[in-house]
C-alpha cells in the first residue's frame, strides 16, 4: 500500500498494538480487534514469528492496515517489509530503519520524546513521530510541540485510554496507539472482553 494511502487511512484513527509473546493468542487478539472495527493493527516484533502473522493478517484482511512494531534493527525491518507490512514503527529513532523505509516507500513511525529527538527523527524522514511513552506526557504536549513544529505529525502510544483519547486528538494527534488498553490480562479464555473494550473506546470518541 502506498504511503499516501496509509496516511489517509491512519488519519484520526486508532492503531491497535498487539504485543503478545504467543503467536496464536496474538493472532486471535488481532482478529478480534479487526472484527470489532479496528482498521489498523501493529504487530510488535516481541510476538514470536511476527512476520508470519503480518503476512497471515494481510492475506485474510487485505483492506486492513497491518504494520510491524518494536522494530529497532535493519534485519527485522527488511523481514517485516518482505512479509507485507504496510508501515514500520520503532520505539526510538533508528536511522537504518528509516532509511530502508524510504528506499522501499514504506510509511515510517520513529519514536521520540524531546524536541531535539522529534526534529532529528523528522529530518531523517519519519512520516509520523511516535511520542513514547505517552503515559509520561499530557495530551497538551502535542499542542506545545506543534508551535515550533506545525509541519510534524504525532502519534502518542502508551497510556492512551478511554478517559483521555479525545483530549489527545483535540490537541493535534494524527493517530493514537493503544496496546495495553486492549490486551492487558487477555488470554484465550476471555477474548470476548476485547469486544467491550473496543466499544468503550469508540464510545469515548463519539
PDB file of C-alpha atoms in Angstrom:
ATOM      1  CA  UNK A   1       0.000   0.000   0.000  1.00  0.00           C
ATOM      2  CA  UNK A   2       1.345   3.440  -0.878  1.00  0.00           C
ATOM      3  CA  UNK A   3       2.467   5.851   1.818  1.00  0.00           C
ATOM      4  CA  UNK A   4      -0.253   8.259   0.688  1.00  0.00           C
ATOM      5  CA  UNK A   5      -2.954   5.639   1.258  1.00  0.00           C
ATOM      6  CA  UNK A   6      -1.537   4.721   4.652  1.00  0.00           C
ATOM      7  CA  UNK A   7      -1.518   8.393   5.651  1.00  0.00           C
ATOM      8  CA  UNK A   8      -5.173   8.674   4.658  1.00  0.00           C
ATOM      9  CA  UNK A   9      -6.171   5.517   6.500  1.00  0.00           C
ATOM     10  CA  UNK A  10      -4.477   6.378   9.803  1.00  0.00           C
ATOM     11  CA  UNK A  11      -5.739   9.958   9.962  1.00  0.00           C
ATOM     12  CA  UNK A  12      -7.646  10.405  13.257  1.00  0.00           C
ATOM     13  CA  UNK A  13      -7.677   6.640  13.758  1.00  0.00           C
ATOM     14  CA  UNK A  14      -6.661   4.097  16.395  1.00  0.00           C
ATOM     15  CA  UNK A  15      -3.694   1.817  15.797  1.00  0.00           C
ATOM     16  CA  UNK A  16      -4.035  -1.271  17.995  1.00  0.00           C
ATOM     17  CA  UNK A  17      -0.672  -2.502  19.256  1.00  0.00           C
ATOM     18  CA  UNK A  18      -0.632  -6.292  19.620  1.00  0.00           C
ATOM     19  CA  UNK A  19       2.137  -7.312  21.994  1.00  0.00           C
ATOM     20  CA  UNK A  20       1.690 -10.992  22.938  1.00  0.00           C
ATOM     21  CA  UNK A  21       4.576 -13.460  23.182  1.00  0.00           C
ATOM     22  CA  UNK A  22       2.366 -16.312  21.971  1.00  0.00           C
ATOM     23  CA  UNK A  23       1.671 -16.395  18.220  1.00  0.00           C
ATOM     24  CA  UNK A  24      -1.773 -17.994  18.478  1.00  0.00           C
ATOM     25  CA  UNK A  25      -3.003 -15.536  21.091  1.00  0.00           C
ATOM     26  CA  UNK A  26      -1.630 -12.597  19.099  1.00  0.00           C
ATOM     27  CA  UNK A  27      -3.473 -13.853  16.016  1.00  0.00           C
ATOM     28  CA  UNK A  28      -6.762 -14.264  17.889  1.00  0.00           C
ATOM     29  CA  UNK A  29      -6.444 -10.856  19.550  1.00  0.00           C
ATOM     30  CA  UNK A  30      -5.739  -9.228  16.170  1.00  0.00           C
ATOM     31  CA  UNK A  31      -8.759 -10.912  14.578  1.00  0.00           C
ATOM     32  CA  UNK A  32     -10.994  -9.833  17.472  1.00  0.00           C
ATOM     33  CA  UNK A  33      -9.865  -6.233  17.164  1.00  0.00           C
ATOM     34  CA  UNK A  34     -10.438  -6.190  13.407  1.00  0.00           C
ATOM     35  CA  UNK A  35     -13.879  -7.804  13.625  1.00  0.00           C
ATOM     36  CA  UNK A  36     -14.853  -5.152  16.168  1.00  0.00           C
ATOM     37  CA  UNK A  37     -13.940  -2.286  13.861  1.00  0.00           C
ATOM     38  CA  UNK A  38     -10.249  -1.530  14.370  1.00  0.00           C
ATOM     39  CA  UNK A  39      -8.749  -0.623  10.991  1.00  0.00           C
ATOM     40  CA  UNK A  40      -5.026  -0.688  11.805  1.00  0.00           C
ATOM     41  CA  UNK A  41      -3.004  -3.345  13.635  1.00  0.00           C
ATOM     42  CA  UNK A  42       0.617  -3.033  14.747  1.00  0.00           C
ATOM     43  CA  UNK A  43       2.147  -6.463  15.326  1.00  0.00           C
ATOM     44  CA  UNK A  44       5.173  -5.955  17.556  1.00  0.00           C
ATOM     45  CA  UNK A  45       8.346  -7.907  16.988  1.00  0.00           C
ATOM     46  CA  UNK A  46       8.077  -9.244  20.531  1.00  0.00           C
ATOM     47  CA  UNK A  47       5.471 -11.643  19.056  1.00  0.00           C
ATOM     48  CA  UNK A  48       7.039 -14.950  18.044  1.00  0.00           C
ATOM     49  CA  UNK A  49       7.138 -15.194  14.226  1.00  0.00           C
ATOM     50  CA  UNK A  50       5.728 -11.673  13.913  1.00  0.00           C
ATOM     51  CA  UNK A  51       6.472 -11.525  10.199  1.00  0.00           C
ATOM     52  CA  UNK A  52       4.382 -14.621   9.578  1.00  0.00           C
ATOM     53  CA  UNK A  53       1.488 -13.102  11.497  1.00  0.00           C
ATOM     54  CA  UNK A  54       1.667  -9.903   9.451  1.00  0.00           C
ATOM     55  CA  UNK A  55       1.535 -11.983   6.278  1.00  0.00           C
ATOM     56  CA  UNK A  56      -1.437 -14.039   7.502  1.00  0.00           C
ATOM     57  CA  UNK A  57      -3.425 -10.976   8.590  1.00  0.00           C
ATOM     58  CA  UNK A  58      -2.782  -9.148   5.307  1.00  0.00           C
ATOM     59  CA  UNK A  59      -3.953 -12.187   3.345  1.00  0.00           C
ATOM     60  CA  UNK A  60      -7.129 -12.565   5.385  1.00  0.00           C
ATOM     61  CA  UNK A  61      -7.890  -8.839   5.803  1.00  0.00           C
ATOM     62  CA  UNK A  62      -6.435  -7.075   2.743  1.00  0.00           C
ATOM     63  CA  UNK A  63      -8.249  -3.800   3.466  1.00  0.00           C
ATOM     64  CA  UNK A  64      -6.873  -3.522   6.999  1.00  0.00           C
ATOM     65  CA  UNK A  65      -3.587  -1.777   7.696  1.00  0.00           C
ATOM     66  CA  UNK A  66      -1.137  -4.236   9.240  1.00  0.00           C
ATOM     67  CA  UNK A  67       2.235  -2.943  10.336  1.00  0.00           C
ATOM     68  CA  UNK A  68       5.253  -4.035  12.328  1.00  0.00           C
ATOM     69  CA  UNK A  69       6.189  -2.557  15.696  1.00  0.00           C
ATOM     70  CA  UNK A  70       9.189  -2.557  18.038  1.00  0.00           C
ATOM     71  CA  UNK A  71      11.493  -2.507  15.013  1.00  0.00           C
ATOM     72  CA  UNK A  72      14.970  -1.499  16.165  1.00  0.00           C
ATOM     73  CA  UNK A  73      17.248  -3.025  13.526  1.00  0.00           C
ATOM     74  CA  UNK A  74      17.568  -3.392   9.773  1.00  0.00           C
ATOM     75  CA  UNK A  75      17.082  -7.167   9.762  1.00  0.00           C
ATOM     76  CA  UNK A  76      13.631  -7.009  11.341  1.00  0.00           C
ATOM     77  CA  UNK A  77      12.638  -4.046   9.178  1.00  0.00           C
ATOM     78  CA  UNK A  78      13.519  -5.943   5.998  1.00  0.00           C
ATOM     79  CA  UNK A  79      11.685  -9.067   7.146  1.00  0.00           C
ATOM     80  CA  UNK A  80       8.553  -7.112   8.040  1.00  0.00           C
ATOM     81  CA  UNK A  81       8.536  -5.352   4.672  1.00  0.00           C
ATOM     82  CA  UNK A  82       9.052  -8.662   2.844  1.00  0.00           C
ATOM     83  CA  UNK A  83       6.028 -10.045   4.704  1.00  0.00           C
ATOM     84  CA  UNK A  84       3.815  -7.205   3.524  1.00  0.00           C
ATOM     85  CA  UNK A  85       3.879  -4.714   6.402  1.00  0.00           C
ATOM     86  CA  UNK A  86       2.041  -1.521   5.486  1.00  0.00           C
ATOM     87  CA  UNK A  87       4.044   0.512   7.984  1.00  0.00           C
ATOM     88  CA  UNK A  88       7.003   0.231  10.347  1.00  0.00           C
ATOM     89  CA  UNK A  89       7.081   1.519  13.924  1.00  0.00           C
ATOM     90  CA  UNK A  90      10.149   1.969  16.095  1.00  0.00           C
ATOM     91  CA  UNK A  91      10.017   2.972  19.776  1.00  0.00           C
ATOM     92  CA  UNK A  92      13.088   5.119  19.174  1.00  0.00           C
ATOM     93  CA  UNK A  93      14.951   6.831  16.352  1.00  0.00           C
ATOM     94  CA  UNK A  94      16.885   4.224  14.358  1.00  0.00           C
ATOM     95  CA  UNK A  95      18.468   5.685  11.232  1.00  0.00           C
ATOM     96  CA  UNK A  96      18.869   2.384   9.365  1.00  0.00           C
ATOM     97  CA  UNK A  97      15.189   1.560   9.878  1.00  0.00           C
ATOM     98  CA  UNK A  98      14.077   4.896   8.485  1.00  0.00           C
ATOM     99  CA  UNK A  99      16.499   4.561   5.558  1.00  0.00           C
ATOM    100  CA  UNK A 100      15.096   1.219   4.402  1.00  0.00           C
ATOM    101  CA  UNK A 101      11.561   2.556   4.722  1.00  0.00           C
ATOM    102  CA  UNK A 102      12.449   5.477   2.472  1.00  0.00           C
ATOM    103  CA  UNK A 103      14.097   3.144  -0.049  1.00  0.00           C
ATOM    104  CA  UNK A 104      11.068   0.824  -0.117  1.00  0.00           C
ATOM    105  CA  UNK A 105       8.466   3.619   0.112  1.00  0.00           C
ATOM    106  CA  UNK A 106       7.089   2.261   3.406  1.00  0.00           C
ATOM    107  CA  UNK A 107       5.337   4.506   5.922  1.00  0.00           C
ATOM    108  CA  UNK A 108       7.600   5.034   8.937  1.00  0.00           C
ATOM    109  CA  UNK A 109       6.921   5.966  12.565  1.00  0.00           C
ATOM    110  CA  UNK A 110      10.027   6.796  14.617  1.00  0.00           C
ATOM    111  CA  UNK A 111       9.869   7.145  18.389  1.00  0.00           C
ATOM    112  CA  UNK A 112      10.937  10.380  20.062  1.00  0.00           C
ATOM    113  CA  UNK A 113      10.133  12.423  23.145  1.00  0.00           C
ATOM    114  CA  UNK A 114      12.107  15.662  23.412  1.00  0.00           C
ATOM    115  CA  UNK A 115      12.012  18.482  20.845  1.00  0.00           C
ATOM    116  CA  UNK A 116      15.564  17.640  19.744  1.00  0.00           C
ATOM    117  CA  UNK A 117      14.671  13.956  19.254  1.00  0.00           C
ATOM    118  CA  UNK A 118      11.468  14.904  17.438  1.00  0.00           C
ATOM    119  CA  UNK A 119      13.273  17.156  14.986  1.00  0.00           C
ATOM    120  CA  UNK A 120      16.049  14.629  14.363  1.00  0.00           C
ATOM    121  CA  UNK A 121      13.502  11.880  13.593  1.00  0.00           C
ATOM    122  CA  UNK A 122      11.665  14.228  11.238  1.00  0.00           C
ATOM    123  CA  UNK A 123      14.888  15.202   9.414  1.00  0.00           C
ATOM    124  CA  UNK A 124      15.764  11.520   8.968  1.00  0.00           C
ATOM    125  CA  UNK A 125      12.472  11.109   7.116  1.00  0.00           C
ATOM    126  CA  UNK A 126       9.933   9.786   9.626  1.00  0.00           C
ATOM    127  CA  UNK A 127       6.390  10.233   8.328  1.00  0.00           C
ATOM    128  CA  UNK A 128       4.958  10.438  11.854  1.00  0.00           C
ATOM    129  CA  UNK A 129       6.658  10.827  15.209  1.00  0.00           C
ATOM    130  CA  UNK A 130       5.619   8.244  17.783  1.00  0.00           C
ATOM    131  CA  UNK A 131       5.525  10.023  21.154  1.00  0.00           C
ATOM    132  CA  UNK A 132       6.557   7.314  23.584  1.00  0.00           C
ATOM    133  CA  UNK A 133       5.879   6.693  26.354  1.00  0.00           C
ATOM    134  CA  UNK A 134       2.670   8.695  26.147  1.00  0.00           C
ATOM    135  CA  UNK A 135       1.889   7.814  29.754  1.00  0.00           C
ATOM    136  CA  UNK A 136       4.669  10.211  30.801  1.00  0.00           C
ATOM    137  CA  UNK A 137       3.071  13.126  28.949  1.00  0.00           C
ATOM    138  CA  UNK A 138      -0.027  15.269  28.995  1.00  0.00           C
ATOM    139  CA  UNK A 139      -2.035  15.493  25.759  1.00  0.00           C
ATOM    140  CA  UNK A 140      -1.244  19.215  25.625  1.00  0.00           C
ATOM    141  CA  UNK A 141       2.380  18.273  24.910  1.00  0.00           C
ATOM    142  CA  UNK A 142       1.456  17.774  21.255  1.00  0.00           C
ATOM    143  CA  UNK A 143      -0.046  21.248  21.081  1.00  0.00           C
ATOM    144  CA  UNK A 144       3.136  22.648  22.618  1.00  0.00           C
ATOM    145  CA  UNK A 145       5.321  20.798  20.098  1.00  0.00           C
ATOM    146  CA  UNK A 146       3.106  21.951  17.236  1.00  0.00           C
ATOM    147  CA  UNK A 147       4.026  25.572  17.979  1.00  0.00           C
ATOM    148  CA  UNK A 148       7.622  25.231  16.686  1.00  0.00           C
ATOM    149  CA  UNK A 149       6.860  22.170  14.524  1.00  0.00           C
ATOM    150  CA  UNK A 150       3.456  22.740  12.842  1.00  0.00           C
ATOM    151  CA  UNK A 151       4.537  20.522   9.922  1.00  0.00           C
ATOM    152  CA  UNK A 152       5.224  17.413  12.049  1.00  0.00           C
ATOM    153  CA  UNK A 153       2.576  14.764  12.790  1.00  0.00           C
ATOM    154  CA  UNK A 154       2.452  12.929  16.113  1.00  0.00           C
ATOM    155  CA  UNK A 155       1.066   9.646  17.403  1.00  0.00           C
ATOM    156  CA  UNK A 156       1.111   9.096  21.177  1.00  0.00           C
ATOM    157  CA  UNK A 157       1.439   5.489  22.315  1.00  0.00           C
ATOM    158  CA  UNK A 158       1.323   4.233  25.881  1.00  0.00           C
ATOM    159  CA  UNK A 159      -1.189   5.437  28.406  1.00  0.00           C
ATOM    160  CA  UNK A 160      -3.884   6.284  25.855  1.00  0.00           C
ATOM    161  CA  UNK A 161      -7.287   5.088  27.100  1.00  0.00           C
ATOM    162  CA  UNK A 162     -10.995   5.884  27.046  1.00  0.00           C
ATOM    163  CA  UNK A 163     -10.602   8.703  29.573  1.00  0.00           C
ATOM    164  CA  UNK A 164      -8.077  10.717  27.541  1.00  0.00           C
ATOM    165  CA  UNK A 165      -8.312   9.643  23.892  1.00  0.00           C
ATOM    166  CA  UNK A 166     -10.491  12.580  22.871  1.00  0.00           C
ATOM    167  CA  UNK A 167      -8.079  15.000  24.527  1.00  0.00           C
ATOM    168  CA  UNK A 168      -5.135  13.566  22.581  1.00  0.00           C
ATOM    169  CA  UNK A 169      -6.962  14.110  19.300  1.00  0.00           C
ATOM    170  CA  UNK A 170      -8.163  17.564  20.343  1.00  0.00           C
ATOM    171  CA  UNK A 171      -4.551  18.551  20.963  1.00  0.00           C
ATOM    172  CA  UNK A 172      -3.477  17.531  17.480  1.00  0.00           C
ATOM    173  CA  UNK A 173      -2.624  13.819  17.425  1.00  0.00           C
ATOM    174  CA  UNK A 174      -2.829  12.461  13.868  1.00  0.00           C
ATOM    175  CA  UNK A 175      -3.405   8.959  15.290  1.00  0.00           C
ATOM    176  CA  UNK A 176      -3.139   7.155  18.633  1.00  0.00           C
ATOM    177  CA  UNK A 177      -1.590   3.825  19.543  1.00  0.00           C
ATOM    178  CA  UNK A 178      -3.391   1.621  22.062  1.00  0.00           C
ATOM    179  CA  UNK A 179      -1.795  -1.569  23.280  1.00  0.00           C
ATOM    180  CA  UNK A 180      -2.262  -2.481  26.917  1.00  0.00           C
ATOM    181  CA  UNK A 181      -5.743  -0.956  26.966  1.00  0.00           C
ATOM    182  CA  UNK A 182      -6.887  -3.710  24.609  1.00  0.00           C
ATOM    183  CA  UNK A 183      -4.646  -6.592  25.662  1.00  0.00           C
ATOM    184  CA  UNK A 184      -3.880  -6.382  29.398  1.00  0.00           C
ATOM    185  CA  UNK A 185      -4.951  -9.602  31.152  1.00  0.00           C
ATOM    186  CA  UNK A 186      -6.398 -11.043  27.939  1.00  0.00           C
ATOM    187  CA  UNK A 187      -5.994 -14.755  27.310  1.00  0.00           C
ATOM    188  CA  UNK A 188      -7.726 -17.343  25.143  1.00  0.00           C
ATOM    189  CA  UNK A 189     -10.452 -17.797  27.763  1.00  0.00           C
ATOM    190  CA  UNK A 190     -11.624 -14.177  27.892  1.00  0.00           C
ATOM    191  CA  UNK A 191     -11.178 -12.881  24.341  1.00  0.00           C
ATOM    192  CA  UNK A 192     -14.741 -11.533  24.374  1.00  0.00           C
ATOM    193  CA  UNK A 193     -13.551  -8.857  26.810  1.00  0.00           C
ATOM    194  CA  UNK A 194     -11.964  -7.192  23.775  1.00  0.00           C
ATOM    195  CA  UNK A 195     -15.460  -6.589  22.348  1.00  0.00           C
ATOM    196  CA  UNK A 196     -16.329  -4.372  25.314  1.00  0.00           C
ATOM    197  CA  UNK A 197     -13.001  -2.556  25.316  1.00  0.00           C
ATOM    198  CA  UNK A 198     -13.338  -1.626  21.651  1.00  0.00           C
ATOM    199  CA  UNK A 199     -16.951  -0.484  22.139  1.00  0.00           C
ATOM    200  CA  UNK A 200     -15.912   1.639  25.113  1.00  0.00           C
ATOM    201  CA  UNK A 201     -13.097   3.350  23.213  1.00  0.00           C
ATOM    202  CA  UNK A 202     -15.345   4.124  20.243  1.00  0.00           C
ATOM    203  CA  UNK A 203     -17.999   5.474  22.634  1.00  0.00           C
ATOM    204  CA  UNK A 204     -15.368   7.716  24.194  1.00  0.00           C
ATOM    205  CA  UNK A 205     -14.517   9.094  20.748  1.00  0.00           C
ATOM    206  CA  UNK A 206     -18.123   9.676  19.767  1.00  0.00           C
TER     207      UNK A 206
END
